[in-house]
Short mmCIF file of C-alpha atoms in Angstrom, two decimals:
data_model
loop_
_atom_site.label_atom_id
_atom_site.label_comp_id
_atom_site.label_asym_id
_atom_site.label_seq_id
_atom_site.Cartn_x
_atom_site.Cartn_y
_atom_site.Cartn_z
CA MET A 74 -23.36 -19.91 40.77
CA LEU A 75 -23.30 -16.34 41.51
CA GLY A 76 -21.37 -16.54 44.40
CA ASN A 77 -18.72 -18.99 42.21
CA SER A 78 -18.35 -16.43 39.31
CA LYS A 79 -17.88 -13.68 41.93
CA ARG A 80 -14.82 -15.52 43.58
CA ASN A 81 -13.41 -16.42 39.94
CA TRP A 82 -13.52 -12.46 38.97
CA CYS A 83 -11.82 -11.34 41.93
CA ASN A 84 -9.16 -13.95 41.24
CA THR A 85 -8.66 -12.78 37.54
CA ARG A 86 -6.00 -10.58 36.50
CA MET A 87 -6.00 -9.20 32.90
CA SER A 88 -2.49 -8.10 31.50
CA LEU A 89 -2.22 -6.33 27.98
CA LEU A 90 1.52 -6.02 26.57
CA PHE A 91 1.69 -3.31 24.12
CA TYR A 92 4.50 -1.21 22.79
CA GLY A 93 5.60 2.38 23.05
CA VAL A 94 7.97 4.52 21.08
CA VAL A 95 11.05 2.78 22.83
CA HIS A 96 10.03 0.30 25.27
CA PRO A 97 7.20 -2.14 25.65
CA TYR A 98 4.72 -1.60 28.60
CA ARG A 99 1.94 -3.83 30.18
CA LEU A 100 -1.60 -2.85 31.26
CA THR A 101 -2.89 -5.12 33.98
CA LEU A 102 -6.35 -5.18 35.67
CA VAL A 103 -6.27 -5.91 38.82
CA PRO A 104 -10.10 -6.56 40.60
CA SER A 105 -10.39 -5.49 44.23
CA CYS A 106 -13.34 -7.45 45.87
CA ALA A 107 -13.10 -5.91 49.00
CA ARG A 108 -13.14 -2.41 47.69
CA ARG A 109 -15.38 -3.22 44.51
CA SER A 110 -13.33 -1.54 42.57
CA LEU A 111 -10.78 -2.34 39.74
CA HIS A 112 -7.10 -0.96 39.50
CA LEU A 113 -5.05 -0.60 36.48
CA ILE A 114 -1.53 -1.06 36.71
CA LEU A 115 1.20 0.10 34.13
CA GLU A 116 4.45 -0.95 34.31
CA ARG A 117 7.58 -0.91 31.88
CA VAL A 118 8.48 -4.30 30.88
CA PRO A 119 12.51 -4.91 30.41
CA ARG A 120 13.25 -5.87 26.98
CA ARG A 121 16.13 -8.21 25.74
CA PRO A 122 18.83 -6.92 23.20
CA ASN A 123 17.10 -7.31 19.78
CA THR A 124 19.44 -6.97 16.82
CA MET A 125 16.07 -6.81 14.43
CA LYS A 126 15.48 -3.49 15.96
CA CYS A 127 18.94 -2.11 14.96
CA LEU A 128 18.15 -3.42 11.40
CA VAL A 129 14.89 -1.84 11.03
CA LEU A 130 16.42 1.47 12.35
CA LEU A 131 19.12 1.32 9.72
CA ALA A 132 16.29 0.51 7.20
CA TYR A 133 14.42 3.75 7.98
CA SER A 134 17.41 6.06 8.05
CA ALA A 135 18.60 4.40 4.38
CA VAL A 136 15.06 5.58 3.35
CA ALA A 137 14.68 9.12 5.14
CA SER A 138 18.30 10.02 3.63
CA ALA A 139 17.12 9.37 0.02
CA THR A 140 15.57 12.62 -1.50
CA SER A 141 15.34 11.17 -4.87
CA TYR A 142 14.47 8.31 -7.03
CA PHE A 143 14.76 6.57 -10.22
CA LEU A 144 11.83 4.60 -11.77
CA THR A 145 11.57 1.05 -12.94
CA VAL A 146 8.48 -1.15 -13.58
CA TYR A 147 7.55 -3.81 -11.17
CA ALA A 148 5.29 -6.30 -13.44
CA PRO A 149 6.33 -9.89 -12.72
CA ASN A 150 5.97 -12.02 -15.41
CA THR A 151 5.88 -9.59 -18.02
CA GLU A 152 8.07 -8.29 -20.71
CA VAL A 153 8.42 -4.75 -19.28
CA ASP A 154 9.32 -5.76 -15.65
CA GLY A 155 12.28 -3.75 -14.30
CA GLY A 156 12.16 -1.70 -17.32
CA LEU A 157 13.95 1.35 -16.14
CA PHE A 158 11.91 4.68 -17.24
CA GLN A 159 13.75 7.79 -18.89
CA ALA A 160 12.70 11.27 -19.21
CA ALA A 161 12.01 12.73 -22.62
CA GLY A 162 9.72 14.92 -23.88
CA GLN A 163 7.55 15.51 -21.20
CA GLY A 164 7.04 11.61 -20.70
CA PHE A 165 8.72 8.55 -19.30
CA TYR A 166 10.00 5.93 -21.37
CA THR A 167 11.39 2.28 -21.61
CA GLY A 168 14.30 1.55 -23.89
CA THR A 169 16.08 4.87 -24.04
CA SER A 170 19.57 5.07 -23.55
CA GLY A 171 19.39 8.12 -21.08
CA PRO A 172 17.06 11.25 -20.41
CA ALA A 173 16.66 14.27 -22.43
CA THR A 174 18.20 17.25 -20.41
CA TYR A 175 19.52 20.86 -20.78
CA CYS A 176 21.82 22.98 -18.81
CA PRO A 177 22.18 26.82 -20.15
CA ASP A 178 25.50 28.00 -20.53
CA ASN A 179 25.03 30.52 -17.81
CA VAL A 180 25.16 28.12 -15.30
CA LYS A 181 28.53 27.55 -13.85
CA PRO A 182 28.80 24.41 -13.29
CA CYS A 183 26.11 22.40 -14.38
CA PRO A 184 24.89 19.55 -12.33
CA GLU A 185 26.26 16.08 -13.61
CA VAL A 186 23.46 14.19 -15.24
CA GLN A 187 22.50 11.36 -13.16
CA GLY A 188 19.58 9.82 -14.97
CA THR A 189 16.37 10.45 -14.53
CA LEU A 190 15.33 11.18 -10.85
CA VAL A 191 12.02 12.03 -9.29
CA HIS A 192 10.96 12.95 -5.76
CA ALA A 193 8.88 10.46 -3.60
CA GLY A 194 5.54 10.15 -4.26
CA LEU A 195 5.96 11.49 -7.62
CA THR A 196 5.70 14.94 -6.76
CA GLY A 197 8.39 16.57 -9.26
CA MET A 198 11.57 15.65 -11.08
CA ALA A 199 14.57 16.25 -8.65
CA VAL A 200 16.09 18.85 -10.95
CA ALA A 201 18.06 22.07 -10.03
CA VAL A 202 16.12 24.51 -12.26
CA PRO A 203 14.71 27.40 -9.98
CA GLY A 204 10.80 26.01 -9.50
CA GLY A 205 11.26 22.65 -10.31
CA GLN A 206 9.47 20.53 -12.37
CA ALA A 207 6.02 18.98 -11.06
CA ILE A 208 4.73 15.68 -12.46
CA TYR A 209 1.14 15.39 -13.30
CA VAL A 210 -1.25 12.84 -15.02
CA ALA A 211 -2.77 14.46 -18.26
CA PRO A 212 -6.40 13.42 -19.23
CA SER A 213 -5.16 10.85 -21.48
CA GLY A 214 -3.49 9.07 -18.50
CA ALA A 215 -0.02 9.98 -19.75
CA VAL A 216 2.42 10.75 -17.16
CA GLU A 217 3.89 13.70 -17.54
CA TYR A 218 6.16 16.66 -16.36
CA ALA A 219 6.26 20.07 -16.50
CA ARG A 220 8.44 22.07 -18.61
CA ALA A 221 10.72 24.23 -16.35
CA HIS A 222 10.25 27.99 -15.60
CA SER A 223 6.45 27.19 -16.19
CA SER A 224 3.73 26.37 -13.74
CA TYR A 225 1.23 25.09 -16.75
CA ILE A 226 -0.33 22.07 -16.81
CA PRO A 227 -3.43 20.94 -19.10
CA GLU A 228 -6.60 21.59 -17.81
CA GLY A 229 -8.53 18.14 -16.34
CA SER A 230 -5.18 16.78 -15.45
CA ILE A 231 -4.37 15.21 -11.84
CA ILE A 232 -1.84 15.97 -9.50
CA GLY A 233 -1.06 13.64 -6.70
CA GLY A 234 -3.07 10.23 -6.27
CA TRP A 235 0.11 8.21 -6.09
CA PHE A 236 0.24 6.03 -2.90
CA ASN A 237 2.58 3.11 -1.53
CA LYS A 238 1.52 -0.32 -1.75
CA THR A 239 2.87 -3.13 -0.25
CA VAL A 240 3.36 -6.55 -1.85
CA VAL A 241 3.81 -9.79 -0.35
CA SER A 242 4.53 -13.02 -2.23
CA ASP A 243 5.11 -16.64 -1.30
CA CYS A 244 7.86 -16.68 -3.96
CA ASP A 245 9.88 -12.99 -3.92
CA PRO A 246 10.57 -10.91 -0.79
CA THR A 247 8.25 -8.33 0.16
CA ILE A 248 8.48 -5.02 -1.71
CA SER A 249 7.05 -1.53 -1.77
CA VAL A 250 5.79 0.07 -4.66
CA LEU A 251 3.92 3.11 -5.89
CA ASP A 252 0.40 2.84 -7.34
CA PHE A 253 -1.89 5.22 -8.53
CA LEU A 254 -5.74 6.08 -7.43
CA SER A 255 -7.28 9.16 -9.33
CA THR A 256 -8.60 11.81 -7.17
CA ASP A 257 -11.66 13.09 -9.19
CA GLY A 258 -13.71 10.55 -7.15
CA SER A 259 -13.76 8.35 -10.52
CA ASN A 260 -12.13 5.40 -8.21
CA ILE A 261 -10.09 4.57 -11.36
CA GLY A 262 -6.50 3.83 -11.42
CA GLY A 263 -3.86 1.47 -11.93
CA VAL A 264 -0.18 1.85 -13.39
CA LYS A 265 0.13 1.04 -17.45
CA VAL A 266 2.90 0.64 -19.45
CA CYS A 267 1.91 1.00 -23.25
CA PRO A 268 3.90 0.69 -26.38
CA ASP A 269 2.31 2.99 -27.88
CA ILE A 270 4.97 5.50 -28.90
CA GLU A 271 4.77 8.75 -30.47
CA SER A 272 6.21 9.21 -34.10
CA TRP A 273 8.70 11.72 -33.20
CA MET A 274 10.48 9.15 -30.52
CA ASP A 275 11.58 7.04 -33.78
CA GLY A 276 15.11 6.30 -33.55
CA THR A 277 15.57 6.90 -29.71
CA GLY A 278 14.83 3.39 -28.84
CA ALA A 279 11.61 3.86 -26.82
CA SER A 280 9.54 0.79 -26.57
CA PHE A 281 7.13 1.71 -23.86
CA ARG A 282 5.57 4.92 -22.14
CA LEU A 283 4.20 5.26 -18.66
CA TYR A 284 0.52 5.79 -18.17
CA ALA A 285 -1.82 5.63 -15.33
CA GLY A 286 -5.36 4.59 -14.99
CA THR A 287 -7.88 7.64 -15.86
CA LYS A 288 -11.57 8.31 -16.95
CA GLY A 289 -9.72 9.32 -20.59
CA PHE A 290 -7.53 6.60 -21.10
CA ASN A 291 -8.38 4.63 -23.76
CA LEU A 292 -5.35 2.49 -25.13
CA THR A 293 -5.87 -1.14 -25.09
CA ASN A 294 -2.64 -3.06 -25.67
CA CYS A 295 -1.24 -1.92 -22.50
CA VAL A 296 0.46 -3.88 -19.48
CA ASP A 297 -1.41 -3.51 -16.09
CA ALA A 298 2.08 -3.00 -13.97
CA VAL A 299 1.81 -4.11 -9.97
CA GLY A 300 3.32 -0.59 -9.30
CA LEU A 301 6.59 1.50 -9.95
CA HIS A 302 9.57 0.77 -7.49
CA LEU A 303 11.73 3.80 -6.68
CA ASN A 304 15.03 3.00 -5.94
CA PRO A 305 16.90 5.32 -4.03
CA VAL A 306 20.09 7.27 -4.76
CA ALA A 307 22.73 9.35 -2.91
CA ALA A 308 22.21 12.42 -5.73
CA ASP A 309 20.03 15.40 -4.87
CA VAL A 310 19.28 16.08 -8.47
CA GLY A 311 19.50 14.14 -11.56
CA CYS A 312 20.25 17.15 -13.82
CA TRP A 313 19.44 21.16 -14.59
CA GLN A 314 16.24 20.44 -16.06
CA TYR A 315 14.69 17.91 -18.30
CA ILE A 316 13.19 18.55 -21.74
#
């Protein structure tokens, strides 16, 4: 049995195909019984033209070239699905006709208002004002942005915590969304869309406000969204500053 096993082992070649950055490669393990050794052979494998490669490269190029995005809700089979978020009063709301913006008279020309635009990962608002406007999650869970010319963020707020999530469905195309997980170690997170609108937003059409799950979040009549869809646009900034 040992002799047969030895002969079988001597006649065995094991190959592993893997892909480098540009070309596929084959790694072959070849035993040598005469020398009682193993040989590793690395060879590049010719590849046939593949149109999918071009499509993938084009997709990556489109994403890489985008620097700003507008936000919509991804919550299938709910009333808020596809809702467009607009910036107002340092918060994000659906239902309003547009964002609340400002540009001082001494800025010439003021950038054209392109809607509510954010940077990838919700790191900040896509604005022209020097210093930008950071995005954070307040202790209450409200997703907010800082005032222009100010670095003030309420104590206990969370900066970051946003991550990309791929959603695979049998019925719909695969989609990438942004989800939230608190960075304070509480393992609390999620995207919440809530109808609790402040009284000072009356008359604006605001119907839902954007929240994230935190230890201080205590609203109960909200929609748990799957995530936020970042829609790329060609514009670099949405306005001079959001108010």
